[in-house]
PDB file of C-alpha atoms in Angstrom:
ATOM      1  CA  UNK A1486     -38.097 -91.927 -35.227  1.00 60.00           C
ATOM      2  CA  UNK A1487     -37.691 -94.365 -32.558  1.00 67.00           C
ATOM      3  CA  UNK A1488     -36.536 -98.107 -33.530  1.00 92.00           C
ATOM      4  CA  UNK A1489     -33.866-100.283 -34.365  1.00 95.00           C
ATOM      5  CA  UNK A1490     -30.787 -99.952 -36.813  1.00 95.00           C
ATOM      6  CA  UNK A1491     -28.790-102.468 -38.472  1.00 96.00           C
ATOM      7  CA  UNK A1492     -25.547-102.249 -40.164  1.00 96.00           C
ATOM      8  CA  UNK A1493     -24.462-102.805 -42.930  1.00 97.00           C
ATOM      9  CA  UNK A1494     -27.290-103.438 -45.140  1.00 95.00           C
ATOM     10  CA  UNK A1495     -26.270-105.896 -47.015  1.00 96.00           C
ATOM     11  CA  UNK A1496     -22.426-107.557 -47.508  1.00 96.00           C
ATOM     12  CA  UNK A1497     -20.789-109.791 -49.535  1.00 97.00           C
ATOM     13  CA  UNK A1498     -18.025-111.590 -47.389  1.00 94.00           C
ATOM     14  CA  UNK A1499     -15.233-113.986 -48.065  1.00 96.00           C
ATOM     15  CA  UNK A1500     -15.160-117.537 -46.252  1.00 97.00           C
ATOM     16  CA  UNK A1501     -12.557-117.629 -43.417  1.00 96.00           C
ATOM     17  CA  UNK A1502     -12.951-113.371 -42.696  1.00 97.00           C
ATOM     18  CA  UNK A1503     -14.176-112.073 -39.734  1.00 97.00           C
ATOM     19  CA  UNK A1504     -17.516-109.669 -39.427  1.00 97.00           C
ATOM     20  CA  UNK A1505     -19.420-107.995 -36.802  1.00 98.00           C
ATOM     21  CA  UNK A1506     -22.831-106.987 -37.522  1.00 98.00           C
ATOM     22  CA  UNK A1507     -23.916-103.592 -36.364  1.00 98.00           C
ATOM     23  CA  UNK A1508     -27.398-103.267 -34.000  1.00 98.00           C
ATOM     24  CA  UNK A1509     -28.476 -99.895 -32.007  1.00 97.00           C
ATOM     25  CA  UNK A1510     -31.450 -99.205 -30.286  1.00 96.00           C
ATOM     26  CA  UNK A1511     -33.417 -96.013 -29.030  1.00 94.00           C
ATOM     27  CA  UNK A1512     -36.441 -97.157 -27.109  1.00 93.00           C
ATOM     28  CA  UNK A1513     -33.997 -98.042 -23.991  1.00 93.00           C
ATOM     29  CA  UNK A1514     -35.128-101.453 -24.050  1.00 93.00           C
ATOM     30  CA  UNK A1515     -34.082-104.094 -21.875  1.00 92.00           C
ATOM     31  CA  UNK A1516     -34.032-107.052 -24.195  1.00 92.00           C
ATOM     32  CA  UNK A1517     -32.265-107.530 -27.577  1.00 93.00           C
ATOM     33  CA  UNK A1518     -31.842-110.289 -30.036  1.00 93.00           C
ATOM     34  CA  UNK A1519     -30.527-111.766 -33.049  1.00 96.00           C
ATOM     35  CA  UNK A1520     -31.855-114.179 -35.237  1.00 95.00           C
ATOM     36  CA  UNK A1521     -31.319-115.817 -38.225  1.00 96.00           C
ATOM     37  CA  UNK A1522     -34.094-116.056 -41.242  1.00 94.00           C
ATOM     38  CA  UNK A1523     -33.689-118.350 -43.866  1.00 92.00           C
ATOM     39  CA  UNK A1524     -36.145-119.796 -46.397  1.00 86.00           C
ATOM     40  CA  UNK A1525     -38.483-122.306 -45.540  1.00 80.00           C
ATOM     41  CA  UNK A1526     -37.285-122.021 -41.833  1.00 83.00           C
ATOM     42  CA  UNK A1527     -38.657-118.870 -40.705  1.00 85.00           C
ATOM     43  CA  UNK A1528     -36.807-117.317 -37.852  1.00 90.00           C
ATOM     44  CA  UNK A1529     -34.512-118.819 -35.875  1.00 91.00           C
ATOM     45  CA  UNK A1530     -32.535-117.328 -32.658  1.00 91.00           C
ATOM     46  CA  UNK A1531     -28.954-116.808 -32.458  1.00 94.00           C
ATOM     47  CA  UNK A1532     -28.158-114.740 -29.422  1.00 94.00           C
ATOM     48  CA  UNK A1533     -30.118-112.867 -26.659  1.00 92.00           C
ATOM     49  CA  UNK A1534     -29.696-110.263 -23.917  1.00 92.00           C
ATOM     50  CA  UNK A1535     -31.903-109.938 -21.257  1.00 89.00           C
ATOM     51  CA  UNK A1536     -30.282-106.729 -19.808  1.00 91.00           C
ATOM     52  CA  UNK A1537     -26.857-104.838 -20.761  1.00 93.00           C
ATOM     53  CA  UNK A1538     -24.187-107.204 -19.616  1.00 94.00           C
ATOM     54  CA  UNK A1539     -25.688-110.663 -19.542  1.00 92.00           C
ATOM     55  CA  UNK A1540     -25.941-112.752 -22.885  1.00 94.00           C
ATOM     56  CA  UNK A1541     -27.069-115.894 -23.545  1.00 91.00           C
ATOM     57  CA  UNK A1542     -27.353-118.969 -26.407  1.00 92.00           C
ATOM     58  CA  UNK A1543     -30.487-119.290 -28.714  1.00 90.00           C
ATOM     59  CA  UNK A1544     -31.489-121.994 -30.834  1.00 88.00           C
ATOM     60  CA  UNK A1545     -28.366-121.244 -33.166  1.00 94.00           C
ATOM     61  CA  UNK A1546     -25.625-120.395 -31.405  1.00 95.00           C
ATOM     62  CA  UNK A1547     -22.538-122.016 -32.844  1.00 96.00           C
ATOM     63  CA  UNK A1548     -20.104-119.766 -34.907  1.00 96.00           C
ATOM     64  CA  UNK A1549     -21.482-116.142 -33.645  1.00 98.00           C
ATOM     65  CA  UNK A1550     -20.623-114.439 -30.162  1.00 97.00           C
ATOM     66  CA  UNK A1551     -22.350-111.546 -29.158  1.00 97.00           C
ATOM     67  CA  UNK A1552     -21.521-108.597 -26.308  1.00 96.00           C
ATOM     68  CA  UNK A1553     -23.809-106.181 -24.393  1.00 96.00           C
ATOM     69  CA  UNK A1554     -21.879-103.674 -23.036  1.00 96.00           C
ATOM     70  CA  UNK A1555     -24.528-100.967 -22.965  1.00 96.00           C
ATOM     71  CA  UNK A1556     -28.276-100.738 -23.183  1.00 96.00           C
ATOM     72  CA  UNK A1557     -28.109 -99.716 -26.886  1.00 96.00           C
ATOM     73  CA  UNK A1558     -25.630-101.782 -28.336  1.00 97.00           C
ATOM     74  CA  UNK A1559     -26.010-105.825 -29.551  1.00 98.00           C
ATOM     75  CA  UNK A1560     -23.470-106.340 -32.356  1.00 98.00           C
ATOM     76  CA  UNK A1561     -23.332-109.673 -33.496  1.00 98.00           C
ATOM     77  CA  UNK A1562     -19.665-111.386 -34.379  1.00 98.00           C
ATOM     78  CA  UNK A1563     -18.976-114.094 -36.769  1.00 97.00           C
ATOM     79  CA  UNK A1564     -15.371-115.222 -36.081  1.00 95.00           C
ATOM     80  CA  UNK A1565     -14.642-117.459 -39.417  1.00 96.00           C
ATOM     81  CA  UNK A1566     -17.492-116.809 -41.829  1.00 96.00           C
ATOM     82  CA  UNK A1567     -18.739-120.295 -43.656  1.00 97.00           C
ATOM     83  CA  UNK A1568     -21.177-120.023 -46.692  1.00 97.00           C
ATOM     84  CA  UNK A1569     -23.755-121.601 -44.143  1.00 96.00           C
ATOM     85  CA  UNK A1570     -23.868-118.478 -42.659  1.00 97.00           C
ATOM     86  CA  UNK A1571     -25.222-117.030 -45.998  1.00 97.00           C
ATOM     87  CA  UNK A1572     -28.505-115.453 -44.574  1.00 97.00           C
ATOM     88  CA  UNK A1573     -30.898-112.249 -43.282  1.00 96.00           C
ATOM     89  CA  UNK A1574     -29.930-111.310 -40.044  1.00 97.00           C
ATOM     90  CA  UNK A1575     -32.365-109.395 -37.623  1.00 96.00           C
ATOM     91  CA  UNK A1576     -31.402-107.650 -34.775  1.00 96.00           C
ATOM     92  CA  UNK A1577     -34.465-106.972 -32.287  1.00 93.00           C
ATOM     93  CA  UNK A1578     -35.518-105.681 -28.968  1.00 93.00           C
ATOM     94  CA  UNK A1579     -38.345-105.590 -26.247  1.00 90.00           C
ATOM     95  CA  UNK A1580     -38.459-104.082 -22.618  1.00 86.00           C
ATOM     96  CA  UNK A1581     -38.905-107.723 -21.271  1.00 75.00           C
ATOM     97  CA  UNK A1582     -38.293-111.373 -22.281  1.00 65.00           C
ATOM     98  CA  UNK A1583     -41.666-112.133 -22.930  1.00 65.00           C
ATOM     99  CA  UNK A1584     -43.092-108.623 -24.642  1.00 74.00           C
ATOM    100  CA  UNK A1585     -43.462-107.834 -28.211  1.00 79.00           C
ATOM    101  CA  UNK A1586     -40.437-107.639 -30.041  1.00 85.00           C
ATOM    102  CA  UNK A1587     -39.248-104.670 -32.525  1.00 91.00           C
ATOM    103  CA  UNK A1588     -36.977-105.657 -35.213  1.00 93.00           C
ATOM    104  CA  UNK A1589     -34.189-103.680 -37.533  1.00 94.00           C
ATOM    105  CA  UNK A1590     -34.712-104.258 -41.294  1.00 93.00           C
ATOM    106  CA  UNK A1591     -31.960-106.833 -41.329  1.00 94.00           C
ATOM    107  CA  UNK A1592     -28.641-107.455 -42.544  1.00 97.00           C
ATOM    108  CA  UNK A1593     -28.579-109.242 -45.993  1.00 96.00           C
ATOM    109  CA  UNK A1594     -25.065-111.747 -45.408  1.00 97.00           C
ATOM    110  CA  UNK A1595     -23.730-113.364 -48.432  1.00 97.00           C
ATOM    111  CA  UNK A1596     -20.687-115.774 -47.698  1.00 97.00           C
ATOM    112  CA  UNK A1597     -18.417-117.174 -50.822  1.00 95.00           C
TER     113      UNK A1597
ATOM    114  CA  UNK B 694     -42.627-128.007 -25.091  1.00 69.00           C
ATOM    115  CA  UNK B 695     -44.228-125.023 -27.193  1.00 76.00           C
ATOM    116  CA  UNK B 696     -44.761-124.725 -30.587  1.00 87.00           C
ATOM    117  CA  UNK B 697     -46.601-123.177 -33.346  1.00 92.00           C
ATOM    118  CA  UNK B 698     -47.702-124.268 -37.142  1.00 95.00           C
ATOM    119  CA  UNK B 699     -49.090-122.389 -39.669  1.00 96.00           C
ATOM    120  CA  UNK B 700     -50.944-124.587 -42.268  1.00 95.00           C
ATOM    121  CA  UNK B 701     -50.657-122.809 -45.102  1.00 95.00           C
ATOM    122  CA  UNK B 702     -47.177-121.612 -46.227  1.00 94.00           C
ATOM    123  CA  UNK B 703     -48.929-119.457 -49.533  1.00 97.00           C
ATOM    124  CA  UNK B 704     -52.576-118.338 -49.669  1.00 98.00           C
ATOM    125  CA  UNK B 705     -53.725-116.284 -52.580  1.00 98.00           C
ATOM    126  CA  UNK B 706     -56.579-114.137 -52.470  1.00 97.00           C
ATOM    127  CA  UNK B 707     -58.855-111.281 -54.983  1.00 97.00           C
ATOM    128  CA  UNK B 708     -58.443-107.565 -53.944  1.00 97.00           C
ATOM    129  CA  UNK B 709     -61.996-107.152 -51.356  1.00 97.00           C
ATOM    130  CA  UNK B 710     -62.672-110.233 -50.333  1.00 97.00           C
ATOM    131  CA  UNK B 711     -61.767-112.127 -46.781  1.00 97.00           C
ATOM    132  CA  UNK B 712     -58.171-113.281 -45.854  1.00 98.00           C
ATOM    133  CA  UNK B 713     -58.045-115.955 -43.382  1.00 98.00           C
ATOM    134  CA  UNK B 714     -53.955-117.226 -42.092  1.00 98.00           C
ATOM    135  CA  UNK B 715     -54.534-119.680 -40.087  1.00 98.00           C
ATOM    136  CA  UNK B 716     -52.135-120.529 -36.813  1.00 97.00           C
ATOM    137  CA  UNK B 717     -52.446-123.891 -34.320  1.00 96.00           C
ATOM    138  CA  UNK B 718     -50.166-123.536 -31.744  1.00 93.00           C
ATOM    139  CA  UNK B 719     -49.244-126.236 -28.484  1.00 89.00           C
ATOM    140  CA  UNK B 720     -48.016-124.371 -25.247  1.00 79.00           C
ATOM    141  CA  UNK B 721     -47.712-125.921 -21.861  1.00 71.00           C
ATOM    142  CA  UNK B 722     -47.972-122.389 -19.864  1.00 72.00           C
ATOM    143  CA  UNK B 723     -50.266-119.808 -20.561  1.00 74.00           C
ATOM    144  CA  UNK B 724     -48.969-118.504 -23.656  1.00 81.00           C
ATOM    145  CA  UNK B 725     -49.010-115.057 -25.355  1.00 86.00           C
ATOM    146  CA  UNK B 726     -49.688-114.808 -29.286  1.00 91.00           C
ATOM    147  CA  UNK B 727     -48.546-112.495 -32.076  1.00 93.00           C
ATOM    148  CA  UNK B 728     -49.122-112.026 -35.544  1.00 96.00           C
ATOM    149  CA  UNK B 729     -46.208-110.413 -37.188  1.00 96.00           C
ATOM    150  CA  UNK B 730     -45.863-108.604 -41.164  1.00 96.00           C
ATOM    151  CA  UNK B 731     -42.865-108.690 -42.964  1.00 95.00           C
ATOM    152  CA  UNK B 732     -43.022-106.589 -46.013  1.00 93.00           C
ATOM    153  CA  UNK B 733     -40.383-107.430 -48.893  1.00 89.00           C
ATOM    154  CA  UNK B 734     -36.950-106.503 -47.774  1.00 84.00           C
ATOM    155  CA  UNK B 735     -38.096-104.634 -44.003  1.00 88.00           C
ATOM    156  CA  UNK B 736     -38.031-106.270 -40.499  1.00 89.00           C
ATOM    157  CA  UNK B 737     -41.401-107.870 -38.881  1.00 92.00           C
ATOM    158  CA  UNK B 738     -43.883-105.176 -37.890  1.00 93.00           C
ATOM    159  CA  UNK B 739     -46.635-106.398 -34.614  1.00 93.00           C
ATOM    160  CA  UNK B 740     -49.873-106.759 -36.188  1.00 95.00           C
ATOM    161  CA  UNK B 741     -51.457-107.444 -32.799  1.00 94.00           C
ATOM    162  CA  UNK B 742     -50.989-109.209 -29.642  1.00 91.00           C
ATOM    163  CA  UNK B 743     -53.096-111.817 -27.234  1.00 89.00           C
ATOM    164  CA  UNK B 744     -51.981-111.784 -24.017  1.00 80.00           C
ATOM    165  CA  UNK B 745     -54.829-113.261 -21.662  1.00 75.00           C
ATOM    166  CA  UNK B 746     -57.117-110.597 -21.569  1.00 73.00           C
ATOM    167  CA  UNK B 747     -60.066-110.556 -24.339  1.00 82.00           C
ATOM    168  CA  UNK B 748     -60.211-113.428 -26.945  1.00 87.00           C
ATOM    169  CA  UNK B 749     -60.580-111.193 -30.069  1.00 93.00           C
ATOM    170  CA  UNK B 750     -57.883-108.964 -31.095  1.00 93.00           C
ATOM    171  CA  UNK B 751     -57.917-106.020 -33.220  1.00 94.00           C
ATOM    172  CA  UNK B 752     -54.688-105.205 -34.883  1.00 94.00           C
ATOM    173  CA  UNK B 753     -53.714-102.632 -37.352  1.00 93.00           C
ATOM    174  CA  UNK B 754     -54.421-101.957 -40.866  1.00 93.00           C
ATOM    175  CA  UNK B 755     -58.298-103.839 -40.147  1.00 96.00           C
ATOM    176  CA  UNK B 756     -56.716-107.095 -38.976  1.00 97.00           C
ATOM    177  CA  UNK B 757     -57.973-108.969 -36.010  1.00 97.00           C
ATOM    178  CA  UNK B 758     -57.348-112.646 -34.338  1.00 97.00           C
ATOM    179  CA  UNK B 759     -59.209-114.646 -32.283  1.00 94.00           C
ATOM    180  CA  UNK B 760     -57.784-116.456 -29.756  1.00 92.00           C
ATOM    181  CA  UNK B 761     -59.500-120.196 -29.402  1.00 92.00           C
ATOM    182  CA  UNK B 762     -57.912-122.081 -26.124  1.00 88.00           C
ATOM    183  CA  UNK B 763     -60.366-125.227 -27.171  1.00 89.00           C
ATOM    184  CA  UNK B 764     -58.973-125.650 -30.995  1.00 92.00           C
ATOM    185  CA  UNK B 765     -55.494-123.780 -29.883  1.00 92.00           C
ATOM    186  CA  UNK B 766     -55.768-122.095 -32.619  1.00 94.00           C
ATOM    187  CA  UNK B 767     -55.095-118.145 -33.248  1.00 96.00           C
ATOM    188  CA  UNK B 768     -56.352-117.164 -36.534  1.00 97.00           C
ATOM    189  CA  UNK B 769     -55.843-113.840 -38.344  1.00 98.00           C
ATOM    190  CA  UNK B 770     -58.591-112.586 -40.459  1.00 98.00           C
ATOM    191  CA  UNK B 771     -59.203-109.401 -42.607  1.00 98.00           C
ATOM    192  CA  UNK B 772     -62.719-108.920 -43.968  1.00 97.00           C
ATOM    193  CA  UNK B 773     -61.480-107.414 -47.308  1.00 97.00           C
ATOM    194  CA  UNK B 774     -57.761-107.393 -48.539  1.00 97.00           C
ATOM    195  CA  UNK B 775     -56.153-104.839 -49.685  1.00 96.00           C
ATOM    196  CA  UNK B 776     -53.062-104.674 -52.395  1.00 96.00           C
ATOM    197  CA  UNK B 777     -51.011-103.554 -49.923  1.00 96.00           C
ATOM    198  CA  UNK B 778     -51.418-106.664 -47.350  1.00 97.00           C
ATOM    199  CA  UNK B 779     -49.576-108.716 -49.910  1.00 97.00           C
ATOM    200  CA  UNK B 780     -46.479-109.937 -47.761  1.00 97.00           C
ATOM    201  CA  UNK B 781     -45.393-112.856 -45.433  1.00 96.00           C
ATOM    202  CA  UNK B 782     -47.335-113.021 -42.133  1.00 97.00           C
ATOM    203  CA  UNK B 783     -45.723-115.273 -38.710  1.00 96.00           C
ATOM    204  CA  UNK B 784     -47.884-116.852 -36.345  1.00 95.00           C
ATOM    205  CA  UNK B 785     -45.508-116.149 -33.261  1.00 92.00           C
ATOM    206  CA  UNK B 786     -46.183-117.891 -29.557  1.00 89.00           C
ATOM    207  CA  UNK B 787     -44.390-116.773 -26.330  1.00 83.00           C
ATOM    208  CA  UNK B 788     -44.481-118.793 -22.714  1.00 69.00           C
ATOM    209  CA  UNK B 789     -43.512-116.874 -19.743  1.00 62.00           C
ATOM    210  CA  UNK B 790     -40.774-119.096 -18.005  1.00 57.00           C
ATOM    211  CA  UNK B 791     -39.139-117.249 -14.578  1.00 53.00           C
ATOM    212  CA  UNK B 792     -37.908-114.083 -15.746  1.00 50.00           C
ATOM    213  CA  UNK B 793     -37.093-115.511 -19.348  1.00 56.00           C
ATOM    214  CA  UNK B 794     -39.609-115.480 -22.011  1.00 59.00           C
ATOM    215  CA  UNK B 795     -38.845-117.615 -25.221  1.00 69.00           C
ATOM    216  CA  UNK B 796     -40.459-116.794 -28.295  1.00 81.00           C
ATOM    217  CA  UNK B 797     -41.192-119.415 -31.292  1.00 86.00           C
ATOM    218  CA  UNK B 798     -42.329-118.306 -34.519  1.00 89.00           C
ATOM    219  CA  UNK B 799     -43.966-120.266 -37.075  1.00 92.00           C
ATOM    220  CA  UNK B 800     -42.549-120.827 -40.408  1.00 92.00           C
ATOM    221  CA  UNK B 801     -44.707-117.877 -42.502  1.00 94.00           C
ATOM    222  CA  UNK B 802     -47.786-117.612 -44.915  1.00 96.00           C
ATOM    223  CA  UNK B 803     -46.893-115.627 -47.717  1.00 96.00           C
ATOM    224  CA  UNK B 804     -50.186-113.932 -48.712  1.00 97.00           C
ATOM    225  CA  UNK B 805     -50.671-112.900 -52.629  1.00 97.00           C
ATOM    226  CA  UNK B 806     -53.380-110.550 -53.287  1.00 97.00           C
ATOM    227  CA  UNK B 807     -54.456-110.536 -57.224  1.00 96.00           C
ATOM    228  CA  UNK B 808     -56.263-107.286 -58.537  1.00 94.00           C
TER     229      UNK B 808
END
């Protein structure tokens, strides 16, 4: 089945360690994204790609990187994990900037 | 700038009878609207999509929206709920801008259906 995949799941990290966060898609989509989704804040972006090679800074940029080396690949870096990281992370993609979006089922992030 | 707010963050409703989530929105472009589902623990699914063309939208699982440019509102409607609707639902507005769209969702309405 076509879509998106996340990995891992879920992950219990320790302040100060590093951790990329795993996205793949299969519907050759130009577009990918990451947000953020906390409660009472609803979703909030991180990082987007428009096309494989080009990234750029969403509303919440500061203390994640991203790369797009490929079409299929978005992982998503924190360099120094802080508890205010603690969140669901959602990886997404759509063939343009403006199109519907199709999301992963998320990466549950818990930072001590 | 664009944004959109949905004015109820919970709405509880009876198994059968009419779910309304309602959705204002403010867009300086000609914007494109999306309802969204998010079941416990998944991603967002589409519901449906308004993109310029007719002002009601039919969605899946018996949803629709209609698109109001006068109240800028984009409400989603069901006529009778089911058990299985019961998750959080995002209002979800996107403006073309050059080759870069930019999409802002609202905040969620977490809808409760009782038996």
């Amino acid at each position: 089945i076509a879509g998106i995949t996340q990995a891992p799941t879920s992950q219990i990290l320790a302040a100060g360690r590093r951790m990329t966060l795993r996205c793949t898609q299969d519907m050759r989509h130009n577009a990918m994204y990451w947000y953020r989704q906390d409660l009472g804040l609803g979703l909030r972006l991180i990082h987007y790609s428009n096309t494989a090679g080009t990234t750029g800074k969403g509303e919440v940029p500061d203390g994640y990187s991203v790369s797009r080396a490929n079409t299929d690949d978005f992982p998503l870096t924190l360099a120094s994990a802080v508890p205010s990281q603690t969140s669901v992370y959602f990886c997404a993609s759509s063939d343009s900037g403006y199109q519907p979006q199709h999301f992963g089922d998320g990466t549950r992030l818990s930072i001590l | 700038a664009q944004s959109v707010t949905q004015l109820d963050s919970h709405v509880s409703v009876s198994e059968g009878t009419p779910v309304l989530l309602r959705c204002n929105y403010s867009s300086s472009y000609s914007p494109s609207l999306f309802w969204y589902v998010q079941h416990p623990n998944k991603g967002l699914q589409l519901l449906l999509k308004y993109t310029s063309a007719a002002t009601l939208v039919k969605g899946i699982n018996g949803f629709e929206a209609e698109f109001k440019k006068s109240e800028t509102s984009f409400h989603l409607t069901k006529p009778s709920a089911h058990m299985s609707d019961a998750a959080e639902y995002f209002c979800v507005v996107s403006e073309k801008k050059g080759s870069q769209g930019n999409l802002i969702f609202g905040k969620g309405t977490k809808l409760s259906v009782k038996p």
